[in-house]
Amino acid sequence: MGNSWITRAETSADIPAIRSVVAAAFDTPAEADLVDALRADTAWIAGLSVVTTDQAGKIVGHALLTRCHIGDTRALCLAPVAVLPEHQKTGAGSAAIRAALDVATDRGERFVTALGHPAYYPRFGFTRASTYGIGIGIDVPDEAMMALALDAGHPLPSGMVRYAAPFGI
């Protein structure tokens, strides 16, 4: 089934479906509210909110990249990533993440951070951020804060990650 997923940038018509997917994927509406708040924030970058659809066009997954900084260096934050529960573990989330990272790379972005499950994100090239002197201002397990250099010619910078205001970090 993983090969049948279609990915594309969100459109304004997708907003209600994205909210439904994100709300269904998490225990509380906080992440869905976060996506809505980020959409209205200066950290939002058109084209870096990616949906995964099935062959009929139904949105089943979503991955979002927004602007953050590592120290004073521009970077992106991958969060949240959501898939409808009935489509989890089918490749729908991976498809959205890979598509979002591809668009970011094509646009010349260099660095991405992710705060998430340490067994999931390394498949996309993410590694432990602390290895590069990258930190975060909240208490999280060290292995959960990860970073990725999209361009091998530009190694990850060190510094504290500064997220967009809606994250509250």
PDB file of C-alpha atoms in Angstrom:
ATOM      1  CA  MET A   1       0.000   0.000   0.000  1.00  0.00           C
ATOM      2  CA  GLY A   2       2.926   2.348   0.689  1.00  0.00           C
ATOM      3  CA  ASN A   3       3.618   2.787  -3.019  1.00  0.00           C
ATOM      4  CA  SER A   4       0.077   3.971  -3.693  1.00  0.00           C
ATOM      5  CA  TRP A   5       0.277   7.137  -1.546  1.00  0.00           C
ATOM      6  CA  ILE A   6       0.098  10.503  -3.245  1.00  0.00           C
ATOM      7  CA  THR A   7       1.732  13.535  -1.642  1.00  0.00           C
ATOM      8  CA  ARG A   8       1.238  17.213  -2.361  1.00  0.00           C
ATOM      9  CA  ALA A   9       1.321  20.608  -0.693  1.00  0.00           C
ATOM     10  CA  GLU A  10      -1.780  21.553   1.254  1.00  0.00           C
ATOM     11  CA  THR A  11      -4.350  23.850  -0.296  1.00  0.00           C
ATOM     12  CA  SER A  12      -6.791  26.081   1.563  1.00  0.00           C
ATOM     13  CA  ALA A  13      -9.532  23.544   0.800  1.00  0.00           C
ATOM     14  CA  ASP A  14      -7.538  20.904   2.738  1.00  0.00           C
ATOM     15  CA  ILE A  15      -7.523  22.769   6.065  1.00  0.00           C
ATOM     16  CA  PRO A  16     -10.598  21.067   7.612  1.00  0.00           C
ATOM     17  CA  ALA A  17      -9.398  17.594   6.554  1.00  0.00           C
ATOM     18  CA  ILE A  18      -5.899  18.264   7.918  1.00  0.00           C
ATOM     19  CA  ARG A  19      -7.380  19.350  11.237  1.00  0.00           C
ATOM     20  CA  SER A  20      -9.421  16.121  11.328  1.00  0.00           C
ATOM     21  CA  VAL A  21      -6.363  13.964  10.591  1.00  0.00           C
ATOM     22  CA  VAL A  22      -4.211  15.681  13.210  1.00  0.00           C
ATOM     23  CA  ALA A  23      -6.982  15.580  15.828  1.00  0.00           C
ATOM     24  CA  ALA A  24      -7.589  11.869  15.185  1.00  0.00           C
ATOM     25  CA  ALA A  25      -3.880  11.019  15.428  1.00  0.00           C
ATOM     26  CA  PHE A  26      -3.345  12.501  18.899  1.00  0.00           C
ATOM     27  CA  ASP A  27      -5.029  12.112  22.288  1.00  0.00           C
ATOM     28  CA  THR A  28      -5.920  15.802  22.617  1.00  0.00           C
ATOM     29  CA  PRO A  29      -6.703  18.599  20.145  1.00  0.00           C
ATOM     30  CA  ALA A  30      -3.486  20.427  21.119  1.00  0.00           C
ATOM     31  CA  GLU A  31      -1.575  19.402  17.976  1.00  0.00           C
ATOM     32  CA  ALA A  32      -4.484  20.321  15.693  1.00  0.00           C
ATOM     33  CA  ASP A  33      -4.668  23.696  17.445  1.00  0.00           C
ATOM     34  CA  LEU A  34      -0.901  24.046  16.978  1.00  0.00           C
ATOM     35  CA  VAL A  35      -1.193  23.522  13.206  1.00  0.00           C
ATOM     36  CA  ASP A  36      -3.907  26.186  13.036  1.00  0.00           C
ATOM     37  CA  ALA A  37      -1.784  28.604  15.096  1.00  0.00           C
ATOM     38  CA  LEU A  38       1.305  27.944  12.985  1.00  0.00           C
ATOM     39  CA  ARG A  39      -0.676  28.574   9.803  1.00  0.00           C
ATOM     40  CA  ALA A  40      -1.269  32.131  11.112  1.00  0.00           C
ATOM     41  CA  ASP A  41       2.344  32.635  12.296  1.00  0.00           C
ATOM     42  CA  THR A  42       5.328  34.144  10.474  1.00  0.00           C
ATOM     43  CA  ALA A  43       7.058  30.735  10.813  1.00  0.00           C
ATOM     44  CA  TRP A  44       4.635  29.287   8.238  1.00  0.00           C
ATOM     45  CA  ILE A  45       6.212  28.586   4.840  1.00  0.00           C
ATOM     46  CA  ALA A  46       3.815  27.981   1.965  1.00  0.00           C
ATOM     47  CA  GLY A  47       4.400  24.610   0.333  1.00  0.00           C
ATOM     48  CA  LEU A  48       5.948  22.940   3.386  1.00  0.00           C
ATOM     49  CA  SER A  49       2.673  21.615   4.764  1.00  0.00           C
ATOM     50  CA  VAL A  50       2.361  18.303   2.954  1.00  0.00           C
ATOM     51  CA  VAL A  51      -0.575  15.927   2.826  1.00  0.00           C
ATOM     52  CA  THR A  52      -0.708  12.257   1.922  1.00  0.00           C
ATOM     53  CA  THR A  53      -3.809  11.106   0.076  1.00  0.00           C
ATOM     54  CA  ASP A  54      -5.098   7.760  -1.001  1.00  0.00           C
ATOM     55  CA  GLN A  55      -5.867   7.063  -4.651  1.00  0.00           C
ATOM     56  CA  ALA A  56      -9.360   8.537  -4.223  1.00  0.00           C
ATOM     57  CA  GLY A  57      -7.923  11.825  -2.939  1.00  0.00           C
ATOM     58  CA  LYS A  58      -8.839  11.380   0.736  1.00  0.00           C
ATOM     59  CA  ILE A  59      -6.294  13.006   3.050  1.00  0.00           C
ATOM     60  CA  VAL A  60      -4.914  10.381   5.420  1.00  0.00           C
ATOM     61  CA  GLY A  61      -1.620  11.935   6.541  1.00  0.00           C
ATOM     62  CA  HIS A  62       0.103  15.261   7.124  1.00  0.00           C
ATOM     63  CA  ALA A  63       3.632  16.509   7.810  1.00  0.00           C
ATOM     64  CA  LEU A  64       4.497  20.112   8.604  1.00  0.00           C
ATOM     65  CA  LEU A  65       7.777  21.994   8.378  1.00  0.00           C
ATOM     66  CA  THR A  66       7.891  25.518   9.844  1.00  0.00           C
ATOM     67  CA  ARG A  67      10.693  27.990  10.448  1.00  0.00           C
ATOM     68  CA  CYS A  68      12.810  27.669  13.563  1.00  0.00           C
ATOM     69  CA  HIS A  69      16.390  28.589  14.377  1.00  0.00           C
ATOM     70  CA  ILE A  70      19.372  26.723  15.741  1.00  0.00           C
ATOM     71  CA  GLY A  71      21.134  29.539  17.545  1.00  0.00           C
ATOM     72  CA  ASP A  72      21.022  32.292  14.918  1.00  0.00           C
ATOM     73  CA  THR A  73      20.929  29.868  11.969  1.00  0.00           C
ATOM     74  CA  ARG A  74      17.713  29.404  10.009  1.00  0.00           C
ATOM     75  CA  ALA A  75      16.335  25.886  10.181  1.00  0.00           C
ATOM     76  CA  LEU A  76      13.052  24.038   9.933  1.00  0.00           C
ATOM     77  CA  CYS A  77      11.056  22.159  12.542  1.00  0.00           C
ATOM     78  CA  LEU A  78       9.260  18.951  11.562  1.00  0.00           C
ATOM     79  CA  ALA A  79       6.106  18.917  13.684  1.00  0.00           C
ATOM     80  CA  PRO A  80       3.550  17.670  13.904  1.00  0.00           C
ATOM     81  CA  VAL A  81       3.357  14.561  11.767  1.00  0.00           C
ATOM     82  CA  ALA A  82      -0.036  12.868  11.807  1.00  0.00           C
ATOM     83  CA  VAL A  83      -1.764   9.928  10.148  1.00  0.00           C
ATOM     84  CA  LEU A  84      -5.328   8.732  10.571  1.00  0.00           C
ATOM     85  CA  PRO A  85      -5.208   5.818  13.039  1.00  0.00           C
ATOM     86  CA  GLU A  86      -6.534   3.307  10.506  1.00  0.00           C
ATOM     87  CA  HIS A  87      -3.683   4.215   8.114  1.00  0.00           C
ATOM     88  CA  GLN A  88      -0.811   4.277  10.607  1.00  0.00           C
ATOM     89  CA  LYS A  89       2.098   1.935   9.867  1.00  0.00           C
ATOM     90  CA  THR A  90       1.263   1.923   6.144  1.00  0.00           C
ATOM     91  CA  GLY A  91       3.891   4.394   4.938  1.00  0.00           C
ATOM     92  CA  ALA A  92       1.494   7.352   4.730  1.00  0.00           C
ATOM     93  CA  GLY A  93       3.438   9.347   7.330  1.00  0.00           C
ATOM     94  CA  SER A  94       6.791   8.450   5.818  1.00  0.00           C
ATOM     95  CA  ALA A  95       5.556   9.555   2.398  1.00  0.00           C
ATOM     96  CA  ALA A  96       4.519  12.964   3.757  1.00  0.00           C
ATOM     97  CA  ILE A  97       7.809  13.426   5.621  1.00  0.00           C
ATOM     98  CA  ARG A  98       9.936  12.458   2.616  1.00  0.00           C
ATOM     99  CA  ALA A  99       7.941  14.756   0.340  1.00  0.00           C
ATOM    100  CA  ALA A 100       8.253  17.679   2.771  1.00  0.00           C
ATOM    101  CA  LEU A 101      12.004  17.127   3.158  1.00  0.00           C
ATOM    102  CA  ASP A 102      12.398  16.928  -0.628  1.00  0.00           C
ATOM    103  CA  VAL A 103      10.594  20.252  -1.112  1.00  0.00           C
ATOM    104  CA  ALA A 104      12.692  21.850   1.635  1.00  0.00           C
ATOM    105  CA  THR A 105      15.896  20.566   0.025  1.00  0.00           C
ATOM    106  CA  ASP A 106      14.799  21.818  -3.408  1.00  0.00           C
ATOM    107  CA  ARG A 107      14.179  25.262  -1.876  1.00  0.00           C
ATOM    108  CA  GLY A 108      17.690  25.422  -0.462  1.00  0.00           C
ATOM    109  CA  GLU A 109      16.828  24.786   3.165  1.00  0.00           C
ATOM    110  CA  ARG A 110      19.720  23.204   5.027  1.00  0.00           C
ATOM    111  CA  PHE A 111      18.674  22.023   8.480  1.00  0.00           C
ATOM    112  CA  VAL A 112      15.673  20.343  10.094  1.00  0.00           C
ATOM    113  CA  THR A 113      14.967  19.557  13.743  1.00  0.00           C
ATOM    114  CA  ALA A 114      12.528  16.996  15.092  1.00  0.00           C
ATOM    115  CA  LEU A 115      11.353  16.244  18.587  1.00  0.00           C
ATOM    116  CA  GLY A 116       9.911  12.772  18.473  1.00  0.00           C
ATOM    117  CA  HIS A 117      10.285   9.040  18.725  1.00  0.00           C
ATOM    118  CA  PRO A 118      13.985   8.090  18.480  1.00  0.00           C
ATOM    119  CA  ALA A 119      13.194   4.806  16.734  1.00  0.00           C
ATOM    120  CA  TYR A 120      11.147   6.474  13.956  1.00  0.00           C
ATOM    121  CA  TYR A 121      12.943   9.596  12.704  1.00  0.00           C
ATOM    122  CA  PRO A 122      16.424   8.123  12.068  1.00  0.00           C
ATOM    123  CA  ARG A 123      15.013   6.373   8.966  1.00  0.00           C
ATOM    124  CA  PHE A 124      14.891   9.858   7.388  1.00  0.00           C
ATOM    125  CA  GLY A 125      18.466  10.669   8.403  1.00  0.00           C
ATOM    126  CA  PHE A 126      17.794  12.381  11.732  1.00  0.00           C
ATOM    127  CA  THR A 127      20.383  11.866  14.457  1.00  0.00           C
ATOM    128  CA  ARG A 128      20.707  12.889  18.096  1.00  0.00           C
ATOM    129  CA  ALA A 129      20.937  16.699  18.143  1.00  0.00           C
ATOM    130  CA  SER A 130      23.144  16.858  21.228  1.00  0.00           C
ATOM    131  CA  THR A 131      25.924  15.206  19.190  1.00  0.00           C
ATOM    132  CA  TYR A 132      26.191  18.522  17.333  1.00  0.00           C
ATOM    133  CA  GLY A 133      25.825  20.772  20.356  1.00  0.00           C
ATOM    134  CA  ILE A 134      22.149  21.426  19.603  1.00  0.00           C
ATOM    135  CA  GLY A 135      19.937  21.855  22.635  1.00  0.00           C
ATOM    136  CA  ILE A 136      16.366  22.725  23.515  1.00  0.00           C
ATOM    137  CA  GLY A 137      15.012  24.809  26.371  1.00  0.00           C
ATOM    138  CA  ILE A 138      12.671  22.159  27.761  1.00  0.00           C
ATOM    139  CA  ASP A 139      13.328  18.896  29.549  1.00  0.00           C
ATOM    140  CA  VAL A 140      13.059  16.062  27.026  1.00  0.00           C
ATOM    141  CA  PRO A 141      14.938  12.771  26.694  1.00  0.00           C
ATOM    142  CA  ASP A 142      18.220  13.482  24.903  1.00  0.00           C
ATOM    143  CA  GLU A 143      17.550  10.863  22.220  1.00  0.00           C
ATOM    144  CA  ALA A 144      14.166  12.456  21.359  1.00  0.00           C
ATOM    145  CA  MET A 145      15.696  15.742  20.130  1.00  0.00           C
ATOM    146  CA  MET A 146      17.054  15.113  16.658  1.00  0.00           C
ATOM    147  CA  ALA A 147      18.453  17.087  13.746  1.00  0.00           C
ATOM    148  CA  LEU A 148      19.162  16.563  10.070  1.00  0.00           C
ATOM    149  CA  ALA A 149      21.450  18.342   7.600  1.00  0.00           C
ATOM    150  CA  LEU A 150      19.711  18.390   4.204  1.00  0.00           C
ATOM    151  CA  ASP A 151      22.935  19.325   2.422  1.00  0.00           C
ATOM    152  CA  ALA A 152      26.094  17.377   3.258  1.00  0.00           C
ATOM    153  CA  GLY A 153      28.131  20.450   2.322  1.00  0.00           C
ATOM    154  CA  HIS A 154      26.667  22.348   5.280  1.00  0.00           C
ATOM    155  CA  PRO A 155      27.154  20.558   8.599  1.00  0.00           C
ATOM    156  CA  LEU A 156      24.668  21.113  11.394  1.00  0.00           C
ATOM    157  CA  PRO A 157      25.317  24.227  13.464  1.00  0.00           C
ATOM    158  CA  SER A 158      25.340  24.175  17.247  1.00  0.00           C
ATOM    159  CA  GLY A 159      23.064  26.204  19.498  1.00  0.00           C
ATOM    160  CA  MET A 160      19.704  26.230  21.201  1.00  0.00           C
ATOM    161  CA  VAL A 161      16.650  25.538  19.047  1.00  0.00           C
ATOM    162  CA  ARG A 162      14.224  28.453  18.980  1.00  0.00           C
ATOM    163  CA  TYR A 163      10.770  27.396  17.838  1.00  0.00           C
ATOM    164  CA  ALA A 164       7.941  29.551  16.523  1.00  0.00           C
ATOM    165  CA  ALA A 165       5.869  31.163  19.273  1.00  0.00           C
ATOM    166  CA  PRO A 166       2.850  28.817  18.892  1.00  0.00           C
ATOM    167  CA  PHE A 167       4.988  25.913  20.159  1.00  0.00           C
ATOM    168  CA  GLY A 168       5.281  27.634  23.526  1.00  0.00           C
ATOM    169  CA  ILE A 169       8.898  26.485  23.922  1.00  0.00           C
TER     170      ILE A 169
END
